[in-house]
mmCIF file of C-alpha atoms in Angstrom:
data_model
loop_
_atom_site.group_PDB
_atom_site.id
_atom_site.type_symbol
_atom_site.label_atom_id
_atom_site.label_comp_id
_atom_site.label_asym_id
_atom_site.label_seq_id
_atom_site.Cartn_x
_atom_site.Cartn_y
_atom_site.Cartn_z
ATOM 1 C CA MET A 1 23.585 69.368 93.151
ATOM 2 C CA THR A 2 23.464 67.882 96.671
ATOM 3 C CA GLU A 3 24.334 69.542 100.087
ATOM 4 C CA CYS A 4 25.038 68.424 103.448
ATOM 5 C CA THR A 5 22.244 66.180 105.446
ATOM 6 C CA ASP A 6 22.249 65.263 108.916
ATOM 7 C CA SER A 7 22.572 61.622 107.881
ATOM 8 C CA PRO A 8 24.872 61.582 105.135
ATOM 9 C CA PRO A 9 23.381 58.452 102.591
ATOM 10 C CA THR A 10 26.369 59.011 100.259
ATOM 11 C CA VAL A 11 30.322 60.009 100.852
ATOM 12 C CA ARG A 12 29.817 62.867 98.329
ATOM 13 C CA GLN A 13 27.032 64.618 100.931
ATOM 14 C CA PHE A 14 29.942 63.557 103.388
ATOM 15 C CA CYS A 15 32.133 65.743 101.612
ATOM 16 C CA SER A 16 29.566 68.604 101.281
ATOM 17 C CA CYS A 17 29.474 68.468 104.964
ATOM 18 C CA TYR A 18 33.306 68.986 105.112
ATOM 19 C CA PHE A 19 32.437 71.931 103.149
ATOM 20 C CA GLY A 20 29.935 73.200 105.598
ATOM 21 C CA TRP A 21 31.611 72.726 108.651
ATOM 22 C CA ALA A 22 34.717 74.222 106.603
ATOM 23 C CA LYS A 23 32.128 77.278 106.117
ATOM 24 C CA GLY A 24 31.094 77.444 109.103
ATOM 25 C CA TRP A 25 34.665 78.262 110.595
ATOM 26 C CA TRP A 26 34.991 80.794 107.887
ATOM 27 C CA TRP A 27 31.688 82.559 109.134
ATOM 28 C CA ALA A 28 33.194 82.536 112.812
ATOM 29 C CA ASN A 29 36.081 84.210 111.410
ATOM 30 C CA LEU A 30 33.891 87.105 109.933
ATOM 31 C CA ALA A 31 31.938 87.370 113.037
ATOM 32 C CA LEU A 32 34.497 87.741 115.501
ATOM 33 C CA LYS A 33 36.003 90.241 113.229
ATOM 34 C CA PHE A 34 32.776 92.450 113.574
ATOM 35 C CA ALA A 35 32.198 91.827 116.904
ATOM 36 C CA ALA A 36 35.792 93.534 117.603
ATOM 37 C CA PHE A 37 34.387 96.617 114.934
ATOM 38 C CA VAL A 38 31.889 96.692 117.385
ATOM 39 C CA LEU A 39 33.453 96.732 120.641
ATOM 40 C CA GLY A 40 35.802 98.981 118.771
ATOM 41 C CA VAL A 41 32.951 101.634 117.875
ATOM 42 C CA LEU A 42 31.580 100.906 121.583
ATOM 43 C CA ALA A 43 34.641 102.231 122.739
ATOM 44 C CA VAL A 44 34.368 105.702 121.101
ATOM 45 C CA PHE A 45 31.759 106.024 123.490
ATOM 46 C CA LEU A 46 33.235 104.923 126.685
ATOM 47 C CA PRO A 47 35.582 106.483 129.170
ATOM 48 C CA GLN A 48 39.595 106.338 128.061
ATOM 49 C CA GLU A 49 39.871 104.414 131.469
ATOM 50 C CA VAL A 50 38.161 101.077 129.807
ATOM 51 C CA VAL A 51 41.688 99.647 128.879
ATOM 52 C CA TRP A 52 40.319 96.151 129.097
ATOM 53 C CA LEU A 53 37.903 96.502 126.020
ATOM 54 C CA ALA A 54 41.271 96.982 123.637
ATOM 55 C CA GLY A 55 42.344 93.403 125.489
ATOM 56 C CA VAL A 56 38.700 91.713 124.584
ATOM 57 C CA VAL A 57 39.183 92.947 121.104
ATOM 58 C CA ALA A 58 42.525 91.877 120.537
ATOM 59 C CA LEU A 59 40.790 87.890 121.579
ATOM 60 C CA LEU A 60 38.612 88.638 119.049
ATOM 61 C CA LEU A 61 40.726 89.191 116.380
ATOM 62 C CA PHE A 62 42.989 85.971 117.521
ATOM 63 C CA CYS A 63 40.380 83.996 117.951
ATOM 64 C CA GLY A 64 39.015 85.003 114.453
ATOM 65 C CA GLU A 65 42.575 84.015 113.240
ATOM 66 C CA VAL A 66 42.175 80.788 114.182
ATOM 67 C CA SER A 67 38.789 80.110 113.062
ATOM 68 C CA GLY A 68 40.068 81.170 109.398
ATOM 69 C CA ILE A 69 43.167 78.820 109.646
ATOM 70 C CA ARG A 70 40.281 75.865 110.940
ATOM 71 C CA SER A 71 38.391 76.248 108.031
ATOM 72 C CA GLY A 72 41.367 76.566 105.325
ATOM 73 C CA ILE A 73 42.342 72.978 106.863
ATOM 74 C CA LEU A 74 38.769 71.146 106.634
ATOM 75 C CA ARG A 75 38.235 73.309 103.328
ATOM 76 C CA SER A 76 41.518 71.787 101.814
ATOM 77 C CA THR A 77 40.547 68.320 102.773
ATOM 78 C CA ALA A 78 37.349 68.858 101.603
ATOM 79 C CA GLU A 79 38.146 70.052 97.819
ATOM 80 C CA SER A 80 40.394 66.796 97.885
ATOM 81 C CA LEU A 81 37.449 64.352 98.491
ATOM 82 C CA HIS A 82 35.987 66.335 96.300
ATOM 83 C CA ARG A 83 38.025 66.454 93.550
ATOM 84 C CA LYS A 84 38.780 62.492 93.722
ATOM 85 C CA LEU A 85 34.540 62.107 93.827
ATOM 86 C CA ASP A 86 34.480 64.003 90.601
ATOM 87 C CA PHE A 87 36.825 61.879 88.656
ATOM 88 C CA GLN A 88 35.263 58.742 90.164
ATOM 89 C CA ASN A 89 31.961 60.039 88.986
ATOM 90 C CA SER A 90 33.148 60.749 85.913
ATOM 91 C CA PHE A 91 35.571 58.000 84.960
ATOM 92 C CA GLU A 92 34.637 55.357 87.693
ATOM 93 C CA TRP A 93 38.147 55.748 88.679
ATOM 94 C CA PRO A 94 38.127 54.200 92.464
ATOM 95 C CA ILE A 95 38.592 56.476 95.650
ATOM 96 C CA SER A 96 41.265 53.952 97.502
ATOM 97 C CA ASP A 97 40.799 52.940 101.159
ATOM 98 C CA ILE A 98 43.878 55.268 102.226
ATOM 99 C CA GLU A 99 42.578 58.266 100.442
ATOM 100 C CA LEU A 100 39.400 57.886 102.434
ATOM 101 C CA ALA A 101 41.063 57.206 105.542
ATOM 102 C CA ASP A 102 42.744 60.428 105.119
ATOM 103 C CA ALA A 103 39.857 62.327 104.748
ATOM 104 C CA VAL A 104 38.198 61.029 107.913
ATOM 105 C CA ALA A 105 40.692 60.368 110.161
ATOM 106 C CA THR A 106 40.087 63.735 112.468
ATOM 107 C CA LEU A 107 36.639 62.699 112.338
ATOM 108 C CA SER A 108 34.653 61.630 115.428
ATOM 109 C CA LYS A 109 33.495 57.902 116.120
ATOM 110 C CA ARG A 110 30.097 58.512 115.211
ATOM 111 C CA ALA A 111 30.809 60.105 111.981
ATOM 112 C CA ARG A 112 33.160 57.602 110.891
ATOM 113 C CA LYS A 113 30.252 54.605 111.599
ATOM 114 C CA ARG A 114 27.583 56.715 109.347
ATOM 115 C CA LEU A 115 30.486 57.440 106.765
ATOM 116 C CA LEU A 116 30.904 53.465 106.582
ATOM 117 C CA LYS A 117 27.270 53.086 105.588
ATOM 118 C CA ALA A 118 27.276 55.560 102.893
ATOM 119 C CA THR A 119 26.791 52.591 100.381
ATOM 120 C CA LYS A 120 24.183 54.359 97.977
ATOM 121 C CA ALA A 121 25.299 55.513 94.256
ATOM 122 C CA ASP A 122 26.758 58.927 93.853
ATOM 123 C CA ASP A 123 23.692 61.164 92.408
ATOM 124 C CA TYR A 124 25.240 64.366 92.594
ATOM 125 C CA PHE A 125 25.407 65.056 89.044
ATOM 126 C CA ALA A 126 22.571 64.921 86.768
ATOM 127 C CA SER A 127 24.788 63.114 83.659
ATOM 128 C CA THR A 128 23.146 59.653 82.359
ATOM 129 C CA GLU A 129 26.325 59.262 80.347
ATOM 130 C CA PRO A 130 28.307 56.059 80.747
ATOM 131 C CA ALA A 131 31.750 56.769 82.590
ATOM 132 C CA GLY A 132 33.971 58.879 80.026
ATOM 133 C CA TRP A 133 34.960 62.065 79.101
ATOM 134 C CA LYS A 134 31.823 63.038 77.558
ATOM 135 C CA ARG A 135 30.021 62.452 81.080
ATOM 136 C CA ALA A 136 32.742 64.015 82.604
ATOM 137 C CA MET A 137 32.448 67.021 80.271
ATOM 138 C CA GLN A 138 28.622 67.118 81.038
ATOM 139 C CA ASN A 139 29.719 67.186 84.777
ATOM 140 C CA LEU A 140 31.838 69.817 84.833
ATOM 141 C CA GLN A 141 29.566 72.156 82.649
ATOM 142 C CA GLU A 142 26.729 71.488 85.358
ATOM 143 C CA SER A 143 29.224 72.272 88.102
ATOM 144 C CA ALA A 144 30.908 74.917 86.804
ATOM 145 C CA TRP A 145 27.647 76.533 85.570
ATOM 146 C CA TRP A 146 26.322 76.387 89.150
ATOM 147 C CA SER A 147 29.045 77.691 90.730
ATOM 148 C CA LYS A 148 29.365 80.578 87.421
ATOM 149 C CA HIS A 149 25.913 81.681 89.367
ATOM 150 C CA LEU A 150 26.657 81.255 92.997
ATOM 151 C CA ALA A 151 30.271 83.158 92.608
ATOM 152 C CA GLY A 152 28.499 86.017 90.734
ATOM 153 C CA SER A 153 25.703 86.543 93.099
ATOM 154 C CA MET A 154 28.359 86.826 95.920
ATOM 155 C CA ALA A 155 30.371 89.286 93.919
ATOM 156 C CA ASN A 156 27.437 91.388 93.600
ATOM 157 C CA TYR A 157 25.952 91.145 97.084
ATOM 158 C CA CYS A 158 29.946 92.000 98.172
ATOM 159 C CA LEU A 159 29.977 94.994 95.946
ATOM 160 C CA ALA A 160 26.731 96.260 97.074
ATOM 161 C CA LEU A 161 27.997 95.992 100.994
ATOM 162 C CA THR A 162 31.215 97.672 100.031
ATOM 163 C CA ILE A 163 29.741 100.514 98.501
ATOM 164 C CA GLY A 164 26.691 100.646 100.859
ATOM 165 C CA LEU A 165 29.525 100.659 103.991
ATOM 166 C CA VAL A 166 31.529 103.615 101.772
ATOM 167 C CA SER A 167 28.803 105.859 101.075
ATOM 168 C CA GLY A 168 27.061 105.280 104.522
ATOM 169 C CA SER A 169 30.294 106.511 105.867
ATOM 170 C CA ILE A 170 31.206 109.630 103.519
ATOM 171 C CA ALA A 171 27.592 110.368 104.286
ATOM 172 C CA MET A 172 28.094 110.332 108.068
ATOM 173 C CA LEU A 173 31.036 112.261 107.774
ATOM 174 C CA VAL A 174 29.242 115.378 105.270
ATOM 175 C CA ILE A 175 26.170 115.096 107.596
ATOM 176 C CA SER A 176 27.485 115.444 110.684
ATOM 177 C CA TYR A 177 30.082 118.337 109.965
ATOM 178 C CA LEU A 178 27.115 120.104 108.116
ATOM 179 C CA ILE A 179 25.042 119.421 111.451
ATOM 180 C CA VAL A 180 26.831 119.282 114.509
ATOM 181 C CA SER A 181 28.715 122.138 115.631
ATOM 182 C CA SER A 182 30.559 120.808 118.675
ATOM 183 C CA THR A 183 33.760 119.777 118.141
ATOM 184 C CA GLU A 184 33.844 116.634 120.395
ATOM 185 C CA PRO A 185 30.957 115.026 118.733
ATOM 186 C CA LEU A 186 32.076 115.907 115.524
ATOM 187 C CA ALA A 187 35.199 114.340 116.085
ATOM 188 C CA SER A 188 33.266 110.821 117.813
ATOM 189 C CA VAL A 189 31.357 110.878 114.403
ATOM 190 C CA SER A 190 34.648 110.710 112.596
ATOM 191 C CA ARG A 191 36.335 107.857 114.197
ATOM 192 C CA ILE A 192 33.171 105.811 114.115
ATOM 193 C CA ALA A 193 32.968 106.381 110.054
ATOM 194 C CA ILE A 194 36.670 105.512 109.404
ATOM 195 C CA SER A 195 35.943 102.514 112.131
ATOM 196 C CA VAL A 196 33.473 101.907 109.435
ATOM 197 C CA LEU A 197 36.158 102.193 106.395
ATOM 198 C CA LEU A 198 38.297 99.764 108.442
ATOM 199 C CA LEU A 199 35.995 97.452 108.953
ATOM 200 C CA ILE A 200 35.511 96.944 104.617
ATOM 201 C CA VAL A 201 39.706 96.343 104.793
ATOM 202 C CA SER A 202 39.403 94.010 108.227
ATOM 203 C CA LEU A 203 36.668 91.533 106.620
ATOM 204 C CA GLY A 204 38.802 92.125 103.340
ATOM 205 C CA LEU A 205 35.067 92.990 101.228
ATOM 206 C CA ILE A 206 37.110 94.246 98.251
ATOM 207 C CA PRO A 207 39.495 91.153 97.952
ATOM 208 C CA LEU A 208 36.265 89.084 98.033
ATOM 209 C CA THR A 209 34.363 91.192 95.591
ATOM 210 C CA ILE A 210 37.521 90.300 93.061
ATOM 211 C CA ASN A 211 37.984 86.808 93.654
ATOM 212 C CA TYR A 212 34.248 86.012 93.668
ATOM 213 C CA ARG A 213 34.144 88.110 89.947
ATOM 214 C CA THR A 214 37.586 86.293 88.941
ATOM 215 C CA PHE A 215 35.935 82.753 89.955
ATOM 216 C CA ALA A 216 33.131 83.436 88.021
ATOM 217 C CA THR A 217 34.952 84.117 85.060
ATOM 218 C CA ARG A 218 36.681 81.498 85.202
ATOM 219 C CA CYS A 219 33.689 78.734 85.801
ATOM 220 C CA ARG A 220 32.359 80.315 82.444
ATOM 221 C CA GLN A 221 35.456 79.047 80.854
ATOM 222 C CA SER A 222 35.506 76.016 82.316
ATOM 223 C CA GLU A 223 31.666 75.572 81.059
ATOM 224 C CA ARG A 224 32.683 77.173 77.837
ATOM 225 C CA ARG A 225 35.417 74.616 77.456
ATOM 226 C CA ALA A 226 32.975 71.585 78.218
ATOM 227 C CA THR A 227 30.531 72.732 75.560
ATOM 228 C CA ASP A 228 33.457 72.755 73.203
ATOM 229 C CA LEU A 229 35.259 69.107 73.817
ATOM 230 C CA LEU A 230 31.111 68.013 73.612
ATOM 231 C CA ASN A 231 30.620 69.546 70.407
ATOM 232 C CA SER A 232 33.707 68.519 69.146
ATOM 233 C CA SER A 233 34.109 65.894 66.020
ATOM 234 C CA GLY A 234 33.557 62.882 68.695
ATOM 235 C CA ALA A 235 37.151 61.929 68.976
ATOM 236 C CA ASP A 236 38.592 60.770 72.211
ATOM 237 C CA SER A 237 39.613 63.676 74.297
ATOM 238 C CA GLU A 238 40.034 62.196 77.199
ATOM 239 C CA SER A 239 43.111 64.133 78.037
ATOM 240 C CA GLN A 240 41.697 67.377 77.304
ATOM 241 C CA ALA A 241 38.712 66.548 79.435
ATOM 242 C CA ILE A 242 40.997 65.638 82.788
ATOM 243 C CA LYS A 243 43.126 68.867 81.770
ATOM 244 C CA ALA A 244 39.746 70.920 82.151
ATOM 245 C CA PHE A 245 38.499 69.218 85.183
ATOM 246 C CA ASN A 246 42.051 70.192 86.882
ATOM 247 C CA GLU A 247 41.807 73.746 85.830
ATOM 248 C CA TYR A 248 38.238 74.251 87.184
ATOM 249 C CA HIS A 249 39.286 72.319 90.599
ATOM 250 C CA LEU A 250 42.287 74.472 90.795
ATOM 251 C CA ALA A 251 39.658 77.689 90.276
ATOM 252 C CA ARG A 252 37.245 76.175 93.135
ATOM 253 C CA ALA A 253 40.502 75.965 95.729
ATOM 254 C CA SER A 254 41.918 79.306 95.051
ATOM 255 C CA ALA A 255 38.221 81.143 94.902
ATOM 256 C CA PRO A 256 36.593 82.037 98.859
ATOM 257 C CA PRO A 257 33.795 79.821 99.899
ATOM 258 C CA LEU A 258 30.417 79.726 98.357
ATOM 259 C CA PRO A 259 27.735 80.272 101.178
ATOM 260 C CA SER A 260 25.564 77.608 102.095
ATOM 261 C CA LEU A 261 22.602 79.987 102.722
ATOM 262 C CA LEU A 262 23.097 81.069 99.326
ATOM 263 C CA TRP A 263 22.693 77.797 97.364
ATOM 264 C CA LYS A 264 19.842 76.787 99.196
ATOM 265 C CA TYR A 265 18.268 80.316 98.491
ATOM 266 C CA MET A 266 18.734 79.674 94.998
ATOM 267 C CA GLU A 267 18.841 75.944 94.990
ATOM 268 C CA ARG A 268 15.331 75.366 93.524
ATOM 269 C CA HIS A 269 15.742 77.770 90.644
ATOM 270 C CA LEU A 270 18.910 76.740 89.251
ATOM 271 C CA ASN A 271 17.496 72.908 89.618
ATOM 272 C CA GLU A 272 14.980 74.077 87.291
ATOM 273 C CA THR A 273 16.755 76.158 84.937
ATOM 274 C CA TRP A 274 19.019 73.253 84.779
ATOM 275 C CA LYS A 275 16.777 70.614 84.047
ATOM 276 C CA GLN A 276 15.102 72.624 81.666
ATOM 277 C CA TYR A 277 18.453 73.206 79.635
ATOM 278 C CA MET A 278 19.229 69.372 79.629
ATOM 279 C CA ASN A 279 16.034 69.016 78.425
ATOM 280 C CA ARG A 280 16.760 71.055 75.372
ATOM 281 C CA GLN A 281 19.882 68.796 74.889
#
């Protein structure tokens, strides 16, 4: 499985760059919301006359929403190109010039030139089967397996962060109530604790946890579906393979992004594990 590089030698890696740009804007969205939270907490300890702080917080939240919209636009383009590339690799369905032009219409001149030089073969998948439904199901099996583990890890991280923030807020309230005797400091601590709880809502940690877990489950179902088709009687199952791949692509498009940092962290382990699994086939 490949990721974005500085000089993409394939259209597939150029697609990965699109995903990288989309994730960058997605992270910017979360970072701006977190910055707004930090300023909100800071306002607790500043004089109430500092009204400009509210304007800064509003601006940060607005920029965060813009970043989220930009991320969605880039990811939509990336997912569309990703689907076409998967079917090209699996069934040798060509990508038309107009479809490729749509994918790069908004890119810089330099980026377009780099894409035109992308003539290397697509080695994104490990399958050595000839083009057809069996290769498609091996590709689906590999892609769904990777996504299953990445999404499952993200679900665990989001859950741990949510539990940590909630526990920290509750502990802050309890400790401050037991230790602090003055009313004013206690009120300030209470506002901070409530702000932390609101941060969970602002960042959407609970929906992220649920959506990552749901995506991991759907990936497991896609992987099982591909395995069942590969173990079938051997009759031509192209229509079922296309349906299975489309269902997986739909699950990908509706799931939250999988961070590149997590991919880089797990890449070596997952690659080695997958190669060992494939060698047993």
